[in-house]
Tab-separated table of C-alpha atoms and ligand atoms in Angstrom:
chain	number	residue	atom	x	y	z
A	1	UNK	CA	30.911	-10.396	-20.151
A	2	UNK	CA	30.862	-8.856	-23.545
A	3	UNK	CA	34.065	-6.692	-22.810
A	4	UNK	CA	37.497	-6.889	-21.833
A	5	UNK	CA	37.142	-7.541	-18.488
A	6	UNK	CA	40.086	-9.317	-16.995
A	7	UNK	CA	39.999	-12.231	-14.397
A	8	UNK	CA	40.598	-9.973	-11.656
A	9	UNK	CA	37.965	-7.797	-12.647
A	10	UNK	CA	35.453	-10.482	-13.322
A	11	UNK	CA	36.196	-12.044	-9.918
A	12	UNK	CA	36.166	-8.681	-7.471
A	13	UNK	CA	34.373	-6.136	-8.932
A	14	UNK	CA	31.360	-8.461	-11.337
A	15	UNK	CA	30.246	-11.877	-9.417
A	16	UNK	CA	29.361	-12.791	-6.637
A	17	UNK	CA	26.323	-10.482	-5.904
A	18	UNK	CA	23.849	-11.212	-3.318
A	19	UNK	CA	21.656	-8.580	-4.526
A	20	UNK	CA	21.941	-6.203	-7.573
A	21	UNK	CA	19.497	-3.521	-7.442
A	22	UNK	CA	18.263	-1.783	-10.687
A	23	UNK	CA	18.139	2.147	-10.040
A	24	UNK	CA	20.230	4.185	-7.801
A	25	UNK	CA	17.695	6.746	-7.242
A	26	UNK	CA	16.731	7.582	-3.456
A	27	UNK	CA	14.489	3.855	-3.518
A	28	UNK	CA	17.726	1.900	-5.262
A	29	UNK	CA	20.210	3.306	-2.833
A	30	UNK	CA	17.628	3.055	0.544
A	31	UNK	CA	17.114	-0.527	-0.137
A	32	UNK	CA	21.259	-0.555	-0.553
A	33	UNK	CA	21.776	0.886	2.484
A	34	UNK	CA	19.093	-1.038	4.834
A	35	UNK	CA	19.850	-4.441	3.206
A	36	UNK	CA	23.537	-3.219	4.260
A	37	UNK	CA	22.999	-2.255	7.527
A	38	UNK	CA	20.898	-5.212	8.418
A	39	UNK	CA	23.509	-7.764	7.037
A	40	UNK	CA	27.081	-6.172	6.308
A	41	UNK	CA	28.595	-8.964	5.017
A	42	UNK	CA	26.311	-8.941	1.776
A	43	UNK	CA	27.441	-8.464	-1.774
A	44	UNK	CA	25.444	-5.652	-2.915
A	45	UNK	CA	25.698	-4.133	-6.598
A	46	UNK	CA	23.940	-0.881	-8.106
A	47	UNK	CA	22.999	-0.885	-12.058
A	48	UNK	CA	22.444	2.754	-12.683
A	49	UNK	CA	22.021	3.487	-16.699
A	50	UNK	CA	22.450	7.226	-16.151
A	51	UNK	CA	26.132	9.026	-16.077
A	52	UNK	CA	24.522	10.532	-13.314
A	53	UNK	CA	21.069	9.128	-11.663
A	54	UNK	CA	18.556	9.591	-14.614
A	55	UNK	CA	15.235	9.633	-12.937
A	56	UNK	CA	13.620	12.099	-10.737
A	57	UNK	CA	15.848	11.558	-7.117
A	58	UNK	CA	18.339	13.988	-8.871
A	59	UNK	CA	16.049	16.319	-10.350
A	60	UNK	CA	13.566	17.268	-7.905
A	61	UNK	CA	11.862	20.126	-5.980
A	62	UNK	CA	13.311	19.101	-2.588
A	63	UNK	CA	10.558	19.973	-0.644
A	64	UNK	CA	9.847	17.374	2.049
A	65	UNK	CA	5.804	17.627	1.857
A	66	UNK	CA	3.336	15.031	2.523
A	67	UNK	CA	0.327	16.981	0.827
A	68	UNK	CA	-1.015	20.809	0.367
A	69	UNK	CA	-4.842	20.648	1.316
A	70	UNK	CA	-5.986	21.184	-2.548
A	71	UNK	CA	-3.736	18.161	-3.268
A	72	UNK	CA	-5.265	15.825	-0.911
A	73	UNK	CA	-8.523	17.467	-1.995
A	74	UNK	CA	-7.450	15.600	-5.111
A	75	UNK	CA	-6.062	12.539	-3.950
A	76	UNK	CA	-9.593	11.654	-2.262
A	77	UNK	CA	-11.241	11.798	-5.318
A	78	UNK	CA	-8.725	8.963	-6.616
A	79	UNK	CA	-8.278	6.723	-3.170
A	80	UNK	CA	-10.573	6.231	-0.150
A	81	UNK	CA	-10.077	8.339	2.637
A	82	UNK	CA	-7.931	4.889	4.463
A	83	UNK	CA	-5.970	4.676	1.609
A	84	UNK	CA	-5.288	8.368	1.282
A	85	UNK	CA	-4.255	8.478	4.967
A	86	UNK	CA	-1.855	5.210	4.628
A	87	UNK	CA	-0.210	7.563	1.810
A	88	UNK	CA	0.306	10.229	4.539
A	89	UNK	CA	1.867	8.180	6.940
A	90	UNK	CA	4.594	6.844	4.133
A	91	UNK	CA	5.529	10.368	3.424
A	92	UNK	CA	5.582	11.650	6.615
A	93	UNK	CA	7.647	8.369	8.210
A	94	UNK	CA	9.872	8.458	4.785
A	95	UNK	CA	10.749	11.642	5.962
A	96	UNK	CA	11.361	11.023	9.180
A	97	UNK	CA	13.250	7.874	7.815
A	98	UNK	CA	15.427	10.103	5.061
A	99	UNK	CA	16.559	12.607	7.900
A	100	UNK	CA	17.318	9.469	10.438
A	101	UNK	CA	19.680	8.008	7.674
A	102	UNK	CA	21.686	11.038	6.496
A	103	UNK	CA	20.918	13.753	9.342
A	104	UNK	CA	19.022	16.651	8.553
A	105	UNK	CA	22.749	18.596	8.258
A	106	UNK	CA	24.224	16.421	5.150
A	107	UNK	CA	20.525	17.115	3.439
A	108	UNK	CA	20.430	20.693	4.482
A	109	UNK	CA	17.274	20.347	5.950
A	110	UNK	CA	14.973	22.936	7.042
A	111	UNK	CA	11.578	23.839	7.941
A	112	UNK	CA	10.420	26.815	6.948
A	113	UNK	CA	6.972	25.597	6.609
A	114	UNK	CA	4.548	25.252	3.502
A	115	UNK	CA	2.137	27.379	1.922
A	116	UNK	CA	-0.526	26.877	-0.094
A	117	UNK	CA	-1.462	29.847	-1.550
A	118	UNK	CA	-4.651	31.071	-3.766
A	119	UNK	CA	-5.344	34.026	-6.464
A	120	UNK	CA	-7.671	36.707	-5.964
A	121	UNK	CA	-9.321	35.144	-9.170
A	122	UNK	CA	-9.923	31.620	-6.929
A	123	UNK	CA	-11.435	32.821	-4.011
A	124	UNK	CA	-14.295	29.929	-3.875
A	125	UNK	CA	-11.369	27.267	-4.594
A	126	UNK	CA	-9.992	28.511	-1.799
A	127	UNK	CA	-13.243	28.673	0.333
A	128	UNK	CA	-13.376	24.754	-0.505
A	129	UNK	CA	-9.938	24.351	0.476
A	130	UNK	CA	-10.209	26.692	3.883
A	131	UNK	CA	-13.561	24.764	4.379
A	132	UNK	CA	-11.724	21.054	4.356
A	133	UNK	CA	-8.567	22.085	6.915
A	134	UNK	CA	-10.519	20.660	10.202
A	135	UNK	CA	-11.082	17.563	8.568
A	136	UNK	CA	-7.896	17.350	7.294
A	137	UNK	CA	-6.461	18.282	10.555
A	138	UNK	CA	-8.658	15.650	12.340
A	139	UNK	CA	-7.450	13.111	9.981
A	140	UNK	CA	-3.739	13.649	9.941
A	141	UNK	CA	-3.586	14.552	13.550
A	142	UNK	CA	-3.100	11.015	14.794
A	143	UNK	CA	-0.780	10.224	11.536
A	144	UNK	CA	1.892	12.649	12.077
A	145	UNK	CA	1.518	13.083	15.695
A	146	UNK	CA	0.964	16.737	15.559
A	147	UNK	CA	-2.186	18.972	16.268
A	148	UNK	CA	-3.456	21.962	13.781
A	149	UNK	CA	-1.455	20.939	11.119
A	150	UNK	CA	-2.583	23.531	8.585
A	151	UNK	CA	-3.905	27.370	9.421
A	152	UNK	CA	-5.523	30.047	7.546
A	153	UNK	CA	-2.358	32.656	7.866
A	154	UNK	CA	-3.432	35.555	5.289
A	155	UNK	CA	-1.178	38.292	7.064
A	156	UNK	CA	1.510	36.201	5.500
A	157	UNK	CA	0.913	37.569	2.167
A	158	UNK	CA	2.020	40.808	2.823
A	159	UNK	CA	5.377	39.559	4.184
A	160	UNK	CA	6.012	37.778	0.825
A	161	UNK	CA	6.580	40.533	-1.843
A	162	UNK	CA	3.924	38.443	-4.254
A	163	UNK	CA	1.201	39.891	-6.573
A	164	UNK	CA	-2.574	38.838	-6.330
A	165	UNK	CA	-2.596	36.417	-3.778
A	166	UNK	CA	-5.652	36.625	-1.258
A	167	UNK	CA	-5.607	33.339	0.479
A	168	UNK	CA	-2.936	31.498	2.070
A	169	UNK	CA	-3.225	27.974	4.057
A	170	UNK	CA	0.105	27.487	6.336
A	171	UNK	CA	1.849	24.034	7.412
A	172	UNK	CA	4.149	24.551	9.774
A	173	UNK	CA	5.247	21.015	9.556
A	174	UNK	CA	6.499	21.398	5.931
A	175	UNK	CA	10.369	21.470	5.287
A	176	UNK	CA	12.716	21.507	2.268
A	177	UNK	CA	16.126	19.587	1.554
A	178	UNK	CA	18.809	20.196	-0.699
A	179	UNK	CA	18.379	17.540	-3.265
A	180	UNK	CA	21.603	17.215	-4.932
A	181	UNK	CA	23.376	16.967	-0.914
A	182	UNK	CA	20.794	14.547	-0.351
A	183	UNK	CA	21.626	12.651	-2.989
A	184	UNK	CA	25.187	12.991	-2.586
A	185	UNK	CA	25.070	12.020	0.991
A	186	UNK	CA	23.374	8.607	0.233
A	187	UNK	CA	25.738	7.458	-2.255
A	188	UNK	CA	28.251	8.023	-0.141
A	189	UNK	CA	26.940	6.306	3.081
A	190	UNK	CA	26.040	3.084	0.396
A	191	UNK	CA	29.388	3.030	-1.309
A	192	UNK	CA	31.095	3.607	2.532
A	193	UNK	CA	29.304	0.239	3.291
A	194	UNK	CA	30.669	-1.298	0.183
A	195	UNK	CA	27.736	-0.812	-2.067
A	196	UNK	CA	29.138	-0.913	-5.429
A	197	UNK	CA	27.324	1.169	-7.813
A	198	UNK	CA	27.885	1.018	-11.672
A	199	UNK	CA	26.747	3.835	-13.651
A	200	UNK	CA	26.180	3.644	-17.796
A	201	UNK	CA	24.858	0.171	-16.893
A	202	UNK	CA	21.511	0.125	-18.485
A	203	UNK	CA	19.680	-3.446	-17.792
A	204	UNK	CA	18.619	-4.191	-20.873
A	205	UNK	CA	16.742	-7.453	-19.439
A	206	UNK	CA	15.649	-9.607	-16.373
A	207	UNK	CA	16.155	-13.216	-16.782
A	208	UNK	CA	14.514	-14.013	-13.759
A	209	UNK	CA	15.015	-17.918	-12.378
A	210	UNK	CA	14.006	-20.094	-9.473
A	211	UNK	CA	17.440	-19.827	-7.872
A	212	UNK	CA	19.205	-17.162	-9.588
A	213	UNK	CA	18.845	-13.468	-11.360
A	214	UNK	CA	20.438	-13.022	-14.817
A	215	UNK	CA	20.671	-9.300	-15.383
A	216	UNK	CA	21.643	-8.706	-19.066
A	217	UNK	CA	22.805	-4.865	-19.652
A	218	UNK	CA	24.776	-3.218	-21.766
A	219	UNK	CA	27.918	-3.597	-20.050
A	220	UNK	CA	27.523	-7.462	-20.320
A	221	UNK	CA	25.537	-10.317	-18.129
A	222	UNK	CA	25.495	-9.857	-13.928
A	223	UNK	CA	24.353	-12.451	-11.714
A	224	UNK	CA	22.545	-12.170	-7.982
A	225	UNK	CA	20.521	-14.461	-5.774
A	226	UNK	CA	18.086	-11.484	-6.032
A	227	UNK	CA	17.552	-8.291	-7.499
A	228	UNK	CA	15.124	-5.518	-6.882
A	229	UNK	CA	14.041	-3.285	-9.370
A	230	UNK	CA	14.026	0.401	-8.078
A	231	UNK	CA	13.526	2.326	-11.691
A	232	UNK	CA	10.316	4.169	-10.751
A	233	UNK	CA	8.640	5.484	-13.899
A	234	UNK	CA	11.059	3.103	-16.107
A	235	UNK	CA	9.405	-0.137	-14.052
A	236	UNK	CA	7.100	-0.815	-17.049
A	237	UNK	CA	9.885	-0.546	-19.387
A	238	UNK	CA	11.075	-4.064	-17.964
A	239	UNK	CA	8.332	-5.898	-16.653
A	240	UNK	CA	5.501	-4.335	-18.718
A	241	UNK	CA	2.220	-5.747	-16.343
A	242	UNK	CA	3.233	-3.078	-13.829
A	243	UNK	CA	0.735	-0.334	-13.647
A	244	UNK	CA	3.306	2.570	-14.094
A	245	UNK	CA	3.455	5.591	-16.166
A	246	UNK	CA	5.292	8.545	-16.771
A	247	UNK	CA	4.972	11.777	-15.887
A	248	UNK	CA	7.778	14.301	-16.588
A	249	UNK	CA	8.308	17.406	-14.438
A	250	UNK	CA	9.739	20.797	-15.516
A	251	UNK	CA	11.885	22.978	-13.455
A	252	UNK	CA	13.755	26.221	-13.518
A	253	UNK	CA	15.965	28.104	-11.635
A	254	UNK	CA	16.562	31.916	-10.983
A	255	UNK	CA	20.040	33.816	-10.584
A	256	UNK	CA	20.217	34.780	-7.324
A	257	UNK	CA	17.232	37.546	-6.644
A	258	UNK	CA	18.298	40.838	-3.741
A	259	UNK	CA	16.092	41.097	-1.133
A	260	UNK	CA	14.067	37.764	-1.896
A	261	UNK	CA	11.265	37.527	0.488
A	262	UNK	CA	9.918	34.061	-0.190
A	263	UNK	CA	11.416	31.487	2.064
A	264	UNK	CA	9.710	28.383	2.330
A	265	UNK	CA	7.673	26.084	0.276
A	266	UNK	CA	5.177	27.192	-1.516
A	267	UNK	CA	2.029	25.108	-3.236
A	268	UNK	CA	-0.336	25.922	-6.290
A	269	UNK	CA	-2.835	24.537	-8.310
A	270	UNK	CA	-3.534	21.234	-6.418
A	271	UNK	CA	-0.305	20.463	-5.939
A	272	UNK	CA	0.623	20.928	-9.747
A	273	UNK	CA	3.243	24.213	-9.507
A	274	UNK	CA	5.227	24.780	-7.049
A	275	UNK	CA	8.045	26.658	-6.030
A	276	UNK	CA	10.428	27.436	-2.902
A	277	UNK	CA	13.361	29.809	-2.352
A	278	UNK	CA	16.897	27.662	-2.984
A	279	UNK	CA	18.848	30.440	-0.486
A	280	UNK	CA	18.221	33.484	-2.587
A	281	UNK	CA	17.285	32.128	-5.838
A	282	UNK	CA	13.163	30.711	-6.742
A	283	UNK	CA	12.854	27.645	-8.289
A	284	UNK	CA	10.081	26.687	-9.758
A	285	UNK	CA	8.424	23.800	-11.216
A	286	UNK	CA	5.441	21.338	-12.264
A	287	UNK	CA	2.536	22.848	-14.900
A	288	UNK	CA	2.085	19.448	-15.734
A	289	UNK	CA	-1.671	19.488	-16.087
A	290	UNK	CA	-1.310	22.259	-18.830
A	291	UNK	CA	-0.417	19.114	-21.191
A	292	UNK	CA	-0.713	15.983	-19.471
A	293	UNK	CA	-0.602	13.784	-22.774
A	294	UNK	CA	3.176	15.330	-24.060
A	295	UNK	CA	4.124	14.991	-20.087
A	296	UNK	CA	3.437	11.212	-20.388
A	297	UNK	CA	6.566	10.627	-21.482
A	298	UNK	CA	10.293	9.263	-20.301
A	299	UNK	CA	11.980	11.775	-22.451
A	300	UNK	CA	14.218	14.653	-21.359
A	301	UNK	CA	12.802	17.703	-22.470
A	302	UNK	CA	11.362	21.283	-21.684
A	303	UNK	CA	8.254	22.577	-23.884
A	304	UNK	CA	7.422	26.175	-24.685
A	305	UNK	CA	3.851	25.982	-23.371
A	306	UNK	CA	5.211	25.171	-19.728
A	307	UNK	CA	8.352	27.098	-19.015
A	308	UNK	CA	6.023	30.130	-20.655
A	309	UNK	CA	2.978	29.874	-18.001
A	310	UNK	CA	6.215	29.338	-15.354
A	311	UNK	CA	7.621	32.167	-16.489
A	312	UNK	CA	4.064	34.272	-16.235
A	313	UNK	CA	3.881	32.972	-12.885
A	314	UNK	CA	6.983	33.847	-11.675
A	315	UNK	CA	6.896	37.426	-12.969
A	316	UNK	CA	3.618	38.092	-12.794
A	317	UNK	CA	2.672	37.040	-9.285
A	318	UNK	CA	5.814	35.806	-7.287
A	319	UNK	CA	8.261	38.192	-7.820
A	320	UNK	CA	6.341	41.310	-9.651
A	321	UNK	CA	8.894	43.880	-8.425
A	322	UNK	CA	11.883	42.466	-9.671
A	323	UNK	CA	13.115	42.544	-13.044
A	324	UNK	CA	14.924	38.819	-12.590
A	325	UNK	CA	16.977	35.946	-15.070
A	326	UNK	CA	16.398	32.212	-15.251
A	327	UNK	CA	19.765	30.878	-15.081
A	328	UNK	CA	18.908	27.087	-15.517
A	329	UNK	CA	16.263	24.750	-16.843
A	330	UNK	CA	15.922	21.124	-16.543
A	331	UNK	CA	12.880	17.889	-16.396
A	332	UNK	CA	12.852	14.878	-14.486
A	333	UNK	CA	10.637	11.860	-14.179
A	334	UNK	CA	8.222	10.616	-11.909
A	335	UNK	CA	6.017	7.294	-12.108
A	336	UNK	CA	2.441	7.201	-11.593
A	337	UNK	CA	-0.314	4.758	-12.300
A	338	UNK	CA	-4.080	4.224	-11.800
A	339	UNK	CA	-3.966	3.873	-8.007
A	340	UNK	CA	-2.277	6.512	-5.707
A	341	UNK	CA	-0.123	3.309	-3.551
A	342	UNK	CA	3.341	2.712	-4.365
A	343	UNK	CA	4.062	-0.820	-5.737
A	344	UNK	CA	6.332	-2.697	-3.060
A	345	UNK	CA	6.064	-6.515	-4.052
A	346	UNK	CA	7.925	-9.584	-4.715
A	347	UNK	CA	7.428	-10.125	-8.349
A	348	UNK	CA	8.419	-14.005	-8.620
A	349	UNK	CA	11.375	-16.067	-7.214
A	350	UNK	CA	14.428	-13.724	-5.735
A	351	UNK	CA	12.956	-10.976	-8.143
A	352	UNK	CA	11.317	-7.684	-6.259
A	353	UNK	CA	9.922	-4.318	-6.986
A	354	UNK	CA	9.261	-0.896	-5.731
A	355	UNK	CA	7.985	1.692	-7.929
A	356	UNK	CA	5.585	4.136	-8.405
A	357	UNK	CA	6.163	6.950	-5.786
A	358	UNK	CA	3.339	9.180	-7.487
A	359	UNK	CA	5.762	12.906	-7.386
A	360	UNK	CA	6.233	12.319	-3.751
A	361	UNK	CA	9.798	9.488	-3.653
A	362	UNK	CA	11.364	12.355	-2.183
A	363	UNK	CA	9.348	11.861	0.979
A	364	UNK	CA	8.552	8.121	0.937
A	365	UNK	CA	11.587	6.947	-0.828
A	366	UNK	CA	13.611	6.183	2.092
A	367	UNK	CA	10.954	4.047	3.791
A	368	UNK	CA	10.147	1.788	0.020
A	369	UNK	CA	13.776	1.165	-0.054
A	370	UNK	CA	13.574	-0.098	3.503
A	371	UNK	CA	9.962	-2.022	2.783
A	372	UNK	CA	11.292	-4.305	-0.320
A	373	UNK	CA	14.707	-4.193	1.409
A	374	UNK	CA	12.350	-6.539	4.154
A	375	UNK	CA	10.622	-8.541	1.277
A	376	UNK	CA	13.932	-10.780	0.720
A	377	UNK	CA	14.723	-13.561	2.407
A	378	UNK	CA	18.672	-14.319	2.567
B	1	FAD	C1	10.674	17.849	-11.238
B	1	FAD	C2	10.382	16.960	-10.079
B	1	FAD	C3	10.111	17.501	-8.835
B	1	FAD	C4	9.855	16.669	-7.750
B	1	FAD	N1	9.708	17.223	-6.518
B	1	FAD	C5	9.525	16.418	-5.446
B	1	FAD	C6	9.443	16.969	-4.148
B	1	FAD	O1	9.601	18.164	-3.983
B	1	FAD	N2	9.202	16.143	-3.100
B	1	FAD	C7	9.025	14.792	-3.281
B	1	FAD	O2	8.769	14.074	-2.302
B	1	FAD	N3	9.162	14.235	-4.501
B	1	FAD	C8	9.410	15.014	-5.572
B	1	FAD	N4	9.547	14.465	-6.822
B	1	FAD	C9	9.425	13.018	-6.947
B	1	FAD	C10	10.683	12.295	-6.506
B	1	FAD	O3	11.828	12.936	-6.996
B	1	FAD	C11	10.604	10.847	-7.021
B	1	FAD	O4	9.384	10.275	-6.598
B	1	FAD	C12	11.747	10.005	-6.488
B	1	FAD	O5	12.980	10.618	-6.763
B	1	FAD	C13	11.696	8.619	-7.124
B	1	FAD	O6	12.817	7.917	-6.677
B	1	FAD	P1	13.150	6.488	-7.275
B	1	FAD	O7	14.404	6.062	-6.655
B	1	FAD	O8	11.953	5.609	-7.147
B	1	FAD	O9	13.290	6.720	-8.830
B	1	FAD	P2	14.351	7.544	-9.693
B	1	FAD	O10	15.006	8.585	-8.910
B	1	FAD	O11	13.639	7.950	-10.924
B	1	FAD	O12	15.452	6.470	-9.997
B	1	FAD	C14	15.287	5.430	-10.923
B	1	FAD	C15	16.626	5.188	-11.555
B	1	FAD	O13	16.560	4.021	-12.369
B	1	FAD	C16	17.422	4.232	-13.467
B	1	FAD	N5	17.009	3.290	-14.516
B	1	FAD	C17	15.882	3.310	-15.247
B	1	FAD	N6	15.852	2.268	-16.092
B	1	FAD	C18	16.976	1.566	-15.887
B	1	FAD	C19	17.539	0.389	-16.444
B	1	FAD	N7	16.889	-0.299	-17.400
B	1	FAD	N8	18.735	-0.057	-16.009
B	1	FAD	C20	19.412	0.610	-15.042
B	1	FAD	N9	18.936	1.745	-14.466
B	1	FAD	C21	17.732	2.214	-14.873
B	1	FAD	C22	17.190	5.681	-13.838
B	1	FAD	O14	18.258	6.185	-14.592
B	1	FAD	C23	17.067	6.324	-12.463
B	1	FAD	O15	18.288	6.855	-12.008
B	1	FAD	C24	9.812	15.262	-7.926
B	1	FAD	C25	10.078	14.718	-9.170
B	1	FAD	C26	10.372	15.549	-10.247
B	1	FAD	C27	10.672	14.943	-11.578
């Protein structure tokens, strides 16, 4: 290694790896904890180049979702309707998976259902929508294992305090997590299992070969039988043929609001705002569409043009009553690419990959860490 490292250091904390995994996002530490579980007496590492996560696991919405009807409206213009509904079934048994792991009490779980909700101005978007929920029921029905999975429920609107919505599509399935718990809870079930997890560790390279897995990073050179990579939108960054791309997501926070009706999570715009209550507080996110080509990127940042058609949003039509502060602002990073499918492969010899969770790792991320987790043979 580059630095001082001493013998002792060299020899407990640096060789020796079975697997080092590249990411400790919700994929990164999932794949941690199954290869773990399976086999305890493996030497697992964790490269992590953030002081904290740097992706999207940490940064998030929370809401555990597996598609508004206007989203998978959306998603069937992209996949076939098979495809689409293999996509539902990873979200909905990531979930299931996610909450099986930590327990729906470490992740604050709840489920106060989803909405999907419509302007007055969108009425025949909404007729499309309304016109597409027995299909969609029919279709994700047998998936889930539920019946009547989304509703017309427009007496809800009153309930909610908002301004100018006329159509509202319930799923009573729908729940939200707290993401930074969530996160919190995993790394400390990994590291419990003696996942060691080394943040500021940026891999800088993959030097990939028949028998071993050279990992050169800032930090100096790490060695493992096998590595996955788990960096979601950042996969391309180190093996550039994967068919990932960025896509950053903007978020904001209120202060705490009195009275706040909304409770649940709430769906806009094809799946492109949304926003929930956090207890007493909205947060809000997404407007990506408004400037897909800037949002293409990997860098941390928040952009007038978003945070100001958030902003009308959230005054204008979510909480119009209430004269209300946004305490706190921040982006994360998803990965998407030119098919809907996540990317769960061995890439060559001891060298694997899962990537790409298309906006939606919260939900499947617990199930891709288990899938590659499968892929290695030890
Ligand atoms: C604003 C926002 C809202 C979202 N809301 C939801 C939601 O409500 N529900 C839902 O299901 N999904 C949601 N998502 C998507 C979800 O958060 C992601 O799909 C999921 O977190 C991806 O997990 P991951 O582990 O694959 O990747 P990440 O969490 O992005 O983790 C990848 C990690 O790899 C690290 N890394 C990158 N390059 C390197 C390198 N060279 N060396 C070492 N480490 C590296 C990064 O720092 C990062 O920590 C949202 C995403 C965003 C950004």
């Amino acid at each position: 290694m580059k630095n001082n490292f001493s013998y002792w250091e060299q020899e407990s904390f640096l060789s020796g790896f079975d697997v080092l995994i590249i990411g400790s996002g919700i994929v990164g530490l999932s794949a941690a904890l199954s290869l773990k579980s399976q086999k305890p007496k493996l030497k697992i590492g964790v490269l992590e180049a953030g002081f904290l996560p740097a992706g999207a696991s940490t940064k998030n919405a929370g809401f555990a979702c597996f598609g508004s009807i206007s989203e998978l409206i959306e998603e069937l213009k992209t996949g076939r309707e098979d495809q689409v509904a293999e996509l539902i079934e990873l979200r909905w048994k990531g979930l299931e998976k996610l909450r099986k792991n930590l327990g729906d009490k470490a992740i604050l779980f709840e489920q106060y259902g989803g909405f999907e909700v419509f302007k007055r101005t969108e009425s025949d978007f909404a007729k499309t929508c309304i016109e597409q929920i027995p299909y969609f029921n029919k279709l994700l029905g047998p998936l889930i294992g539920k019946p009547d999975i989304y509703a017309v429920n427009n007496t809800k609107i009153a309930e909610l305090g908002m301004n100018g919505i006329t159509n509202l599509i319930h799923n009573k399935y729908e729940g939200q997590i707290d993401t930074g718990k969530m996160m919190l809870a995993l790394v400390s079930k990994v590291q419990g299992l003696g996942v060691s997890i080394f943040n500021n560790c940026r891999v800088q390279k993959i030097e990939s070969k028949l028998n071993e897995q050279v990992l050169i990073t800032n930090q100096g050179n790490f060695r493992a039988k096998s590595s996955i990579l788990a960096t979601n939108a950042f996969g391309a960054e180190l093996i550039p043929e994967l068919d990932v791309f960025p896509g950053r997501g903007q978020v904001l926070i209120t202060e705490p609001i009195k009275g706040l009706k909304i409770k649940g999570s709430f769906h806009y715009n094809r799946g492109y705002t949304y926003f929930r209550n956090v207890h007493d507080r909205i947060l809000l996110g997404g407007g990506r569409d408004l400037d897909f080509e800037a949002e293409q990127t990997l860098e941390p940042g928040i952009t007038d043009i978003i945070q100001e058609s958030l902003e009308k949003l959230l005054f204008e039509t979510i909480v119009p009553q209430q004269k209300v502060k946004i305490e706190h602002r921040w982006c994360g990073v998803m990965g998407f690419g030119k098919e809907l499918k996540p990317i769960v492969k061995k890439i060559g010899p001891g060298l694997y990959c899962a990537v790409r969770c298309n906006g939606m790792g919260v939900a499947m991320g617990s199930l891709l860490g288990e899938q590659v987790a499968n892929l290695i043979d030890l």
